[in-house]
Short mmCIF file of C-alpha atoms and ligand atoms in Angstrom, two decimals:
data_model
loop_
_atom_site.label_atom_id
_atom_site.label_comp_id
_atom_site.label_asym_id
_atom_site.label_seq_id
_atom_site.Cartn_x
_atom_site.Cartn_y
_atom_site.Cartn_z
CA MET A 1 97.71 143.88 149.62
CA SER A 2 100.09 142.13 151.86
CA LEU A 3 100.23 138.89 153.01
CA PRO A 4 98.36 138.09 155.84
CA THR A 5 100.89 138.02 158.96
CA ALA A 6 98.91 135.90 161.62
CA SER A 7 102.30 135.29 163.52
CA SER A 8 105.34 137.40 163.70
CA GLU A 9 106.79 134.88 161.24
CA LEU A 10 107.99 137.02 158.41
CA ALA A 11 106.64 136.26 154.47
CA CYS A 12 109.22 135.82 151.68
CA ASP A 13 109.23 135.99 147.96
CA ILE A 14 111.75 134.34 145.98
CA PHE A 15 112.07 135.26 142.00
CA CYS A 16 114.24 132.50 140.14
CA ALA A 17 114.77 132.50 136.16
CA VAL A 18 116.75 129.64 135.42
CA VAL A 19 119.24 130.58 132.90
CA ASP A 20 119.98 126.90 132.08
CA ASN A 21 121.38 123.80 134.16
CA PHE A 22 120.02 123.37 137.59
CA GLY A 23 122.50 126.23 139.50
CA ASP A 24 119.88 128.39 139.81
CA ILE A 25 117.14 127.10 141.06
CA GLY A 26 119.35 124.29 143.16
CA ILE A 27 120.61 127.37 144.87
CA CYS A 28 117.12 128.89 145.18
CA TRP A 29 115.82 125.82 146.18
CA ARG A 30 118.07 125.16 148.66
CA LEU A 31 117.82 129.08 150.53
CA ALA A 32 114.30 128.27 150.55
CA ARG A 33 114.10 125.04 152.55
CA GLN A 34 116.64 127.12 154.99
CA LEU A 35 114.96 129.73 155.14
CA ARG A 36 111.80 128.09 155.99
CA ALA A 37 112.88 124.74 158.32
CA GLU A 38 115.28 127.01 160.33
CA HIS A 39 114.27 130.68 160.49
CA GLY A 40 110.34 129.93 160.23
CA TRP A 41 109.81 132.41 157.02
CA ARG A 42 106.58 132.09 155.18
CA VAL A 43 108.88 130.98 151.85
CA ARG A 44 107.44 131.07 148.06
CA VAL A 45 109.25 130.62 145.23
CA PHE A 46 108.48 131.49 141.69
CA VAL A 47 110.30 129.79 139.36
CA ASP A 48 110.23 130.03 135.66
CA ASP A 49 111.05 125.81 134.74
CA LEU A 50 109.54 123.35 136.66
CA ASN A 51 111.13 120.77 134.08
CA VAL A 52 114.20 121.32 135.99
CA PHE A 53 113.18 122.08 139.09
CA HIS A 54 111.37 118.05 138.94
CA ALA A 55 114.86 116.78 138.73
CA LEU A 56 116.09 118.42 141.82
CA CYS A 57 113.03 117.52 143.70
CA PRO A 58 111.04 114.67 141.98
CA GLU A 59 107.90 115.75 143.65
CA ILE A 60 107.25 118.65 141.90
CA ASP A 61 104.64 118.50 138.85
CA ALA A 62 105.71 120.25 136.14
CA THR A 63 102.32 120.68 135.40
CA LEU A 64 100.87 122.76 138.13
CA ALA A 65 100.75 126.49 138.63
CA ARG A 66 100.85 126.21 142.22
CA GLN A 67 101.86 123.29 144.59
CA GLU A 68 103.67 122.98 148.15
CA ALA A 69 107.02 121.20 148.77
CA ALA A 70 108.79 120.96 152.05
CA GLY A 71 107.01 123.56 153.60
CA VAL A 72 107.05 126.03 150.46
CA VAL A 73 104.83 127.43 148.37
CA ILE A 74 105.62 126.90 144.45
CA GLU A 75 104.83 129.12 141.60
CA HIS A 76 105.11 128.24 138.22
CA TRP A 77 106.45 131.82 136.93
CA HIS A 78 105.53 131.98 133.41
CA ALA A 79 102.32 134.31 132.79
CA PRO A 80 102.10 137.76 133.43
CA MET A 81 101.13 138.39 137.14
CA PRO A 82 97.91 140.06 138.01
CA ALA A 83 98.44 143.99 138.37
CA GLY A 84 98.16 146.21 141.65
CA ASP A 85 96.74 145.15 144.63
CA THR A 86 95.53 141.94 143.47
CA LEU A 87 98.56 140.81 144.61
CA GLU A 88 100.24 139.62 147.84
CA ILE A 89 103.44 141.07 148.58
CA ALA A 90 105.68 139.30 150.75
CA ASP A 91 108.33 141.32 153.69
CA VAL A 92 111.54 140.37 151.86
CA VAL A 93 111.38 140.16 148.15
CA ILE A 94 114.71 138.16 146.40
CA GLU A 95 115.46 138.26 143.25
CA ALA A 96 117.97 135.67 142.01
CA PHE A 97 120.76 136.78 140.11
CA ALA A 98 119.41 139.93 138.62
CA CYS A 99 116.47 137.79 136.71
CA GLU A 100 113.88 140.52 136.25
CA ILE A 101 110.83 140.72 138.92
CA PRO A 102 107.78 141.23 136.93
CA HIS A 103 106.99 144.79 136.84
CA ALA A 104 103.25 144.64 138.21
CA TYR A 105 104.90 143.05 141.20
CA ILE A 106 107.49 145.83 141.40
CA SER A 107 104.31 148.22 141.32
CA ALA A 108 103.03 146.80 144.67
CA MET A 109 105.67 146.64 146.43
CA ALA A 110 105.75 150.43 145.87
CA CYS A 111 101.99 150.50 146.96
CA ARG A 112 102.55 148.28 150.41
CA GLU A 113 102.42 150.36 153.30
CA ARG A 114 105.72 149.46 155.00
CA LYS A 115 107.92 148.92 152.24
CA PRO A 116 109.50 145.11 151.89
CA VAL A 117 113.07 144.54 152.17
CA TRP A 118 114.20 143.84 148.45
CA ILE A 119 117.11 141.77 148.00
CA ASN A 120 119.36 140.77 144.76
CA LEU A 121 120.77 137.63 145.59
CA GLU A 122 124.33 137.91 143.59
CA TYR A 123 126.39 134.71 142.38
CA LEU A 124 128.93 133.93 144.45
CA SER A 125 132.83 134.95 143.79
CA GLY A 126 135.93 135.18 146.27
CA GLU A 127 137.12 137.74 144.97
CA ASP A 128 137.69 140.97 146.45
CA TRP A 129 135.64 143.98 145.11
CA VAL A 130 132.66 141.87 146.66
CA THR A 131 133.08 142.92 150.03
CA ASP A 132 132.82 146.98 149.31
CA PHE A 133 129.72 145.91 147.14
CA HIS A 134 128.11 143.33 149.47
CA MET A 135 124.95 145.00 150.48
CA ARG A 136 125.27 148.35 148.98
CA PRO A 137 121.86 149.50 148.24
CA SER A 138 120.24 151.82 145.57
CA LEU A 139 117.54 153.15 144.96
CA HIS A 140 114.85 152.73 142.50
CA PRO A 141 114.64 155.17 139.47
CA ARG A 142 110.69 155.41 139.98
CA TYR A 143 109.25 154.04 142.71
CA PRO A 144 110.03 154.44 146.84
CA LEU A 145 112.04 151.62 147.10
CA GLU A 146 115.65 150.32 147.90
CA LYS A 147 117.24 146.97 146.88
CA SER A 148 120.31 145.72 148.36
CA PHE A 149 122.85 143.82 146.79
CA PHE A 150 123.89 140.87 148.47
CA PHE A 151 127.56 139.29 147.38
CA PRO A 152 128.01 135.59 148.63
CA GLY A 153 131.97 135.21 148.86
CA LEU A 154 134.30 133.25 150.76
CA GLY A 155 136.04 135.82 153.15
CA ALA A 156 134.71 138.06 155.81
CA GLY A 157 132.72 140.53 155.06
CA THR A 158 130.59 138.83 152.20
CA GLY A 159 127.22 137.21 152.33
CA GLY A 160 129.28 134.21 152.79
CA VAL A 161 127.42 130.75 151.63
CA ILE A 162 124.44 128.54 151.77
CA LYS A 163 124.85 125.56 155.19
CA GLU A 164 122.20 123.93 157.26
CA SER A 165 122.84 123.79 160.68
CA ASP A 166 122.71 120.27 160.21
CA LEU A 167 125.14 119.59 157.62
CA ASP A 168 127.92 118.50 159.63
CA ALA A 169 125.88 116.12 161.97
CA ARG A 170 124.20 114.50 158.43
CA ARG A 171 127.66 114.04 157.06
CA ALA A 172 129.16 112.86 160.73
CA ARG A 173 125.95 109.95 160.38
CA PHE A 174 126.39 108.56 157.02
CA ASP A 175 126.90 105.28 156.67
CA ALA A 176 128.80 104.86 153.52
CA ASN A 177 128.70 101.05 153.64
CA ALA A 178 124.49 101.21 153.10
CA TRP A 179 125.36 104.37 150.39
CA TRP A 180 127.43 102.27 148.40
CA ARG A 181 125.16 98.86 148.16
CA GLU A 182 122.16 101.13 147.49
CA ARG A 183 123.70 103.78 145.35
CA VAL A 184 126.43 102.09 143.38
CA GLY A 185 125.37 98.39 143.42
CA ILE A 186 128.84 97.02 145.03
CA ALA A 187 130.17 96.91 148.21
CA ARG A 188 132.64 99.86 149.77
CA GLN A 189 135.72 99.95 148.06
CA ALA A 190 138.71 99.09 149.86
CA ARG A 191 140.84 102.51 151.19
CA ALA A 192 143.76 101.46 148.83
CA LYS A 193 141.85 102.49 145.83
CA THR A 194 141.23 106.16 145.27
CA VAL A 195 137.53 107.14 145.03
CA VAL A 196 137.16 110.02 142.04
CA SER A 197 133.40 111.83 141.86
CA ILE A 198 132.83 114.02 138.91
CA PHE A 199 130.02 116.47 137.78
CA ALA A 200 131.28 118.42 135.27
CA TYR A 201 130.44 119.95 132.14
CA GLU A 202 131.77 119.21 128.64
CA ASN A 203 135.07 119.33 129.22
CA PRO A 204 137.84 117.78 126.33
CA THR A 205 140.80 117.42 129.04
CA VAL A 206 138.37 114.48 130.62
CA ASP A 207 140.56 111.91 127.90
CA ALA A 208 143.95 113.12 129.23
CA LEU A 209 142.63 112.29 132.85
CA LEU A 210 141.01 109.06 132.61
CA ALA A 211 144.00 107.51 130.15
CA GLN A 212 146.53 109.07 133.17
CA TRP A 213 143.71 106.81 135.78
CA ARG A 214 143.73 103.84 133.27
CA ASP A 215 147.45 103.41 132.58
CA GLY A 216 148.33 104.42 136.29
CA GLY A 217 150.02 102.33 138.79
CA ALA A 218 147.07 103.23 141.37
CA PRO A 219 143.81 101.63 140.84
CA VAL A 220 140.82 104.25 140.57
CA VAL A 221 136.98 104.31 141.13
CA LEU A 222 135.08 106.89 139.58
CA LEU A 223 131.59 107.92 140.29
CA MET A 224 129.31 109.74 137.59
CA PRO A 225 126.16 110.90 138.02
CA GLU A 226 124.51 111.03 134.63
CA GLY A 227 125.04 114.27 133.09
CA ARG A 228 126.60 116.21 130.21
CA ILE A 229 130.15 114.65 130.66
CA SER A 230 128.46 111.04 130.70
CA GLY A 231 128.89 110.99 126.44
CA ALA A 232 132.17 111.66 127.02
CA ILE A 233 133.11 108.76 129.38
CA ALA A 234 130.93 106.33 127.21
CA ARG A 235 133.09 107.25 123.93
CA PHE A 236 136.54 106.46 126.36
CA PHE A 237 135.24 103.03 127.38
CA GLY A 238 133.51 102.32 123.25
CA LEU A 239 130.21 102.46 124.51
CA PRO A 240 126.81 103.73 123.06
CA LYS A 241 126.38 105.37 126.18
CA PHE A 242 127.55 105.62 130.19
CA ALA A 243 123.74 105.60 131.61
CA ALA A 244 123.15 105.12 135.49
CA GLY A 245 123.78 101.51 136.18
CA ALA A 246 126.49 101.73 133.61
CA SER A 247 129.92 100.02 134.68
CA ALA A 248 133.09 99.68 132.82
CA GLN A 249 136.49 98.50 133.54
CA ALA A 250 140.43 99.84 131.72
CA GLY A 251 143.31 98.82 133.03
CA ALA A 252 143.28 100.49 136.63
CA LEU A 253 140.36 102.50 135.91
CA GLU A 254 136.27 101.26 136.90
CA ALA A 255 133.22 103.72 136.44
CA HIS A 256 130.01 103.52 137.44
CA ALA A 257 127.42 105.60 136.15
CA LEU A 258 124.69 106.94 139.10
CA GLU A 259 121.38 108.55 139.12
CA PHE A 260 120.84 112.29 139.33
CA VAL A 261 119.54 112.04 142.85
CA ALA A 262 117.11 114.46 144.83
CA GLN A 263 118.96 117.98 145.90
CA PRO A 264 119.54 116.79 149.42
CA ARG A 265 121.33 113.17 148.46
CA PHE A 266 123.14 115.00 146.64
CA ASP A 267 125.91 115.19 149.38
CA GLU A 268 126.31 111.80 149.81
CA LEU A 269 128.30 111.32 146.50
CA LEU A 270 130.56 113.96 147.86
CA TRP A 271 131.13 112.01 151.72
CA ALA A 272 131.74 108.84 149.84
CA ALA A 273 134.25 110.25 147.39
CA ASP A 274 138.16 110.68 148.14
CA ILE A 275 137.97 113.42 145.85
CA ASN A 276 135.14 115.33 143.86
CA PHE A 277 135.16 117.45 140.61
CA VAL A 278 132.17 119.96 141.28
CA ARG A 279 131.24 122.47 138.90
CA GLY A 280 129.29 125.71 139.10
CA GLU A 281 128.18 127.38 142.08
CA ASP A 282 125.97 124.77 144.49
CA SER A 283 128.20 122.13 144.31
CA PHE A 284 131.23 123.89 144.39
CA VAL A 285 130.14 125.31 147.45
CA ARG A 286 128.68 121.53 148.56
CA ALA A 287 132.42 120.19 148.25
CA GLN A 288 133.97 122.42 150.48
CA TRP A 289 131.52 121.42 153.42
CA ALA A 290 132.36 118.07 152.68
CA ALA A 291 136.20 118.62 153.64
CA LYS A 292 137.61 116.63 150.89
CA PRO A 293 139.97 117.26 148.28
CA PHE A 294 138.11 118.68 145.32
CA VAL A 295 138.45 120.45 141.54
CA TRP A 296 136.08 122.83 140.69
CA HIS A 297 134.89 123.22 136.59
CA ILE A 298 133.82 127.15 136.47
CA TYR A 299 130.74 128.27 134.86
CA PRO A 300 132.64 129.49 131.50
CA GLN A 301 131.63 133.03 131.00
CA ALA A 302 132.87 134.93 127.66
CA ASP A 303 136.15 136.57 127.62
CA ASP A 304 137.19 134.74 130.25
CA ALA A 305 135.70 136.56 132.69
CA HIS A 306 135.60 133.70 134.65
CA VAL A 307 139.36 133.00 135.11
CA PRO A 308 139.88 135.77 137.78
CA LYS A 309 137.01 134.19 140.00
CA LEU A 310 138.78 130.92 139.87
CA ASP A 311 142.22 132.59 140.55
CA ALA A 312 140.17 134.29 143.81
CA ALA A 313 139.16 130.98 145.15
CA LEU A 314 142.24 129.17 144.87
CA ALA A 315 143.71 132.27 146.63
CA HIS A 316 141.45 131.14 149.79
CA TYR A 317 141.60 127.53 149.29
CA THR A 318 145.21 127.32 148.88
CA ALA A 319 146.37 130.18 151.25
CA GLY A 320 146.99 127.27 153.75
CA LEU A 321 148.72 124.97 151.74
CA ALA A 322 152.86 124.76 151.37
CA SER A 323 153.88 126.47 147.95
CA ALA A 324 154.79 122.74 146.30
CA ALA A 325 150.59 121.70 147.01
CA ARG A 326 149.40 125.17 146.32
CA ASP A 327 151.56 125.15 142.69
CA ALA A 328 150.06 121.31 141.98
CA MET A 329 146.65 122.46 143.17
CA THR A 330 146.55 125.52 141.34
CA ARG A 331 148.23 123.82 137.86
CA PHE A 332 145.17 120.86 137.98
CA TRP A 333 142.68 123.03 138.87
CA HIS A 334 143.62 125.48 135.46
CA ALA A 335 143.96 122.11 133.39
CA TRP A 336 140.13 120.94 134.30
CA ASN A 337 139.15 124.22 132.95
CA GLY A 338 141.46 124.27 129.65
CA ASN A 339 144.59 125.78 130.47
CA GLY A 340 146.94 123.40 129.99
CA THR A 341 147.29 119.76 131.05
CA PRO A 342 146.45 117.90 133.89
CA ASP A 343 149.01 116.22 136.12
CA TRP A 344 147.10 113.61 138.14
CA VAL A 345 150.36 111.90 140.12
CA ALA A 346 151.88 115.64 140.46
CA PHE A 347 149.01 116.68 142.29
CA TRP A 348 147.86 113.41 143.96
CA SER A 349 151.21 113.10 145.61
CA HIS A 350 150.02 115.95 147.56
CA ARG A 351 146.83 113.95 148.74
CA ARG A 352 147.47 113.65 152.47
CA GLU A 353 148.25 117.49 152.59
CA LEU A 354 145.10 118.27 150.25
CA GLU A 355 142.81 116.35 152.68
CA THR A 356 144.13 118.46 155.65
CA ARG A 357 143.72 121.29 154.19
CA ALA A 358 140.44 120.39 152.96
CA ALA A 359 138.83 120.27 156.72
CA GLN A 360 140.93 122.92 157.86
CA TRP A 361 139.42 124.96 155.19
CA ALA A 362 135.80 124.19 156.54
CA THR A 363 136.39 125.57 159.55
CA GLU A 364 137.84 128.64 158.22
CA LEU A 365 134.33 129.20 156.28
CA VAL A 366 131.78 128.59 158.44
CA ARG A 367 133.39 131.97 160.35
CA ILE A 368 131.77 134.41 158.22
CA GLY A 369 128.24 133.39 158.79
CA ASP A 370 126.24 131.37 156.81
CA LEU A 371 124.37 132.75 153.85
CA ALA A 372 120.61 132.28 155.12
CA GLY A 373 121.72 133.74 158.52
CA ASN A 374 123.36 136.73 156.86
CA LEU A 375 120.48 137.32 155.27
CA VAL A 376 118.07 137.01 157.75
CA SER A 377 119.78 139.17 159.99
CA HIS A 378 120.26 141.82 157.61
CA ALA A 379 115.87 141.67 156.54
CA ASN A 380 115.32 141.57 160.44
CA THR A 381 117.03 145.07 161.40
CA ARG A 382 115.23 146.30 158.61
CA VAL A 383 111.96 145.46 159.03
CA SER A 384 111.54 146.41 162.34
CA ARG A 385 112.87 149.96 161.24
O1 LIG B 1 123.96 123.08 137.48
P1 LIG B 1 125.53 124.47 137.44
O2 LIG B 1 126.38 124.48 136.37
O3 LIG B 1 124.31 125.12 137.69
C1 LIG B 1 124.58 126.55 137.65
C2 LIG B 1 124.18 127.29 136.08
O4 LIG B 1 124.62 126.81 135.18
C3 LIG B 1 124.17 128.96 136.39
O5 LIG B 1 123.43 129.04 135.20
C4 LIG B 1 125.70 129.70 136.76
O6 LIG B 1 124.97 130.58 136.49
C5 LIG B 1 125.88 128.32 138.06
O7 LIG B 1 125.64 127.53 137.52
C6 LIG B 1 127.09 129.24 138.39
O8 LIG B 1 126.14 123.81 139.02
P2 LIG B 1 125.38 124.23 140.22
O9 LIG B 1 125.77 125.28 140.64
O10 LIG B 1 126.75 122.97 141.04
O11 LIG B 1 124.29 123.24 139.77
C7 LIG B 1 123.74 121.82 140.26
C8 LIG B 1 123.07 121.20 141.37
O12 LIG B 1 122.82 119.94 141.16
C9 LIG B 1 123.28 121.46 143.18
O13 LIG B 1 122.37 122.29 143.58
C10 LIG B 1 123.69 119.55 143.36
C11 LIG B 1 122.25 119.18 142.25
N1 LIG B 1 122.69 118.37 141.74
C12 LIG B 1 121.29 117.14 142.41
O14 LIG B 1 120.71 117.94 143.21
N2 LIG B 1 121.72 115.78 142.53
C13 LIG B 1 122.22 115.02 141.19
O15 LIG B 1 122.84 114.19 141.46
C14 LIG B 1 123.56 115.53 141.29
C15 LIG B 1 124.76 115.15 140.19
C16 LIG B 1 123.36 117.37 141.31
#
């Protein structure tokens, strides 16, 4: 049975298995909201970890099997699904990051008169091979179903990255003074100070960097959402913990711990800082749209499989930089990812060039088309076949 199609709007099911951290559901949730709000799709998200989801969207009640938020239906994906024709199958089925859709759902997809558009949403990579594989179809070995592999990317011919249509307008309206008072509890910092935000995994390099900021000649203000690196910051300042609301000072460095906020407000932190340390996938993308210099802590993979991905992103981003700035940025990103010692002064001496490049890159990236828009165009051509 298909979801009732009272109007021409498409029904879309997104399946998300939370591997770890916030990125898996973070990307699915952002995409789900955009498909609903900007493209009018009727979206359901099947997610296996509502506690993680709750951190990004506090209105999610982790005890409920089914609920709605931002016009999207949320299903707690934990029990086996009802078999066969009792399942409602959507027009578009998105499995995120190769999570395995329940067998009962797949066999019901195969029974559907008009076969759903089935998409596997892959992780983002700036590597060149992505263009060759983006949207490649693959036939199911047993059922009359075809699945396409949608590759987000940083270059032409890929699926692009998520960007909401109102993002630039929201950034333009951002009231930095009000944000500092509300989120940090102090007045906005003088422009003479460098404001740094850090959202990162545990990172042994952080001690060297904190020491450089503390001992450096220029004042640095660190904004740090509570998270995996908070323990290291606490240890550096000789504190038992560095929880939201805490502040600390050492030499030229002052630090403020912030609360983890609902996902739509995460961008504000990036807009408030002069440079952002981000991680994973979603915050990496948001830093690019913030059009500020940034440093990426890539999700580490076995056998250093993440290194070519890091270099591919650097190749895209630094293409518009003069060689001295490009080398400094490459060295700094590698050091932050465990290869070498960071040299803050050498890196930040290119501040103006990095700022110009950040703004330029955001305009280049927009030309690939946003991920949701690219996905909707693909689905529309398939559904109407
Ligand atoms: O949390 P991440 O490290 O997520 C992931 C996962 O580890 C995943 O398994 C991996 O494959 C993927 O990275 C590449 O980093 P990411 O992707 O940046 O997700 C963090 C999310 O948290 C992002 O949507 C922004 C959100 N966030 C808030 O909503 N509020 C906050 O205050 C902060 C700091 C973040």
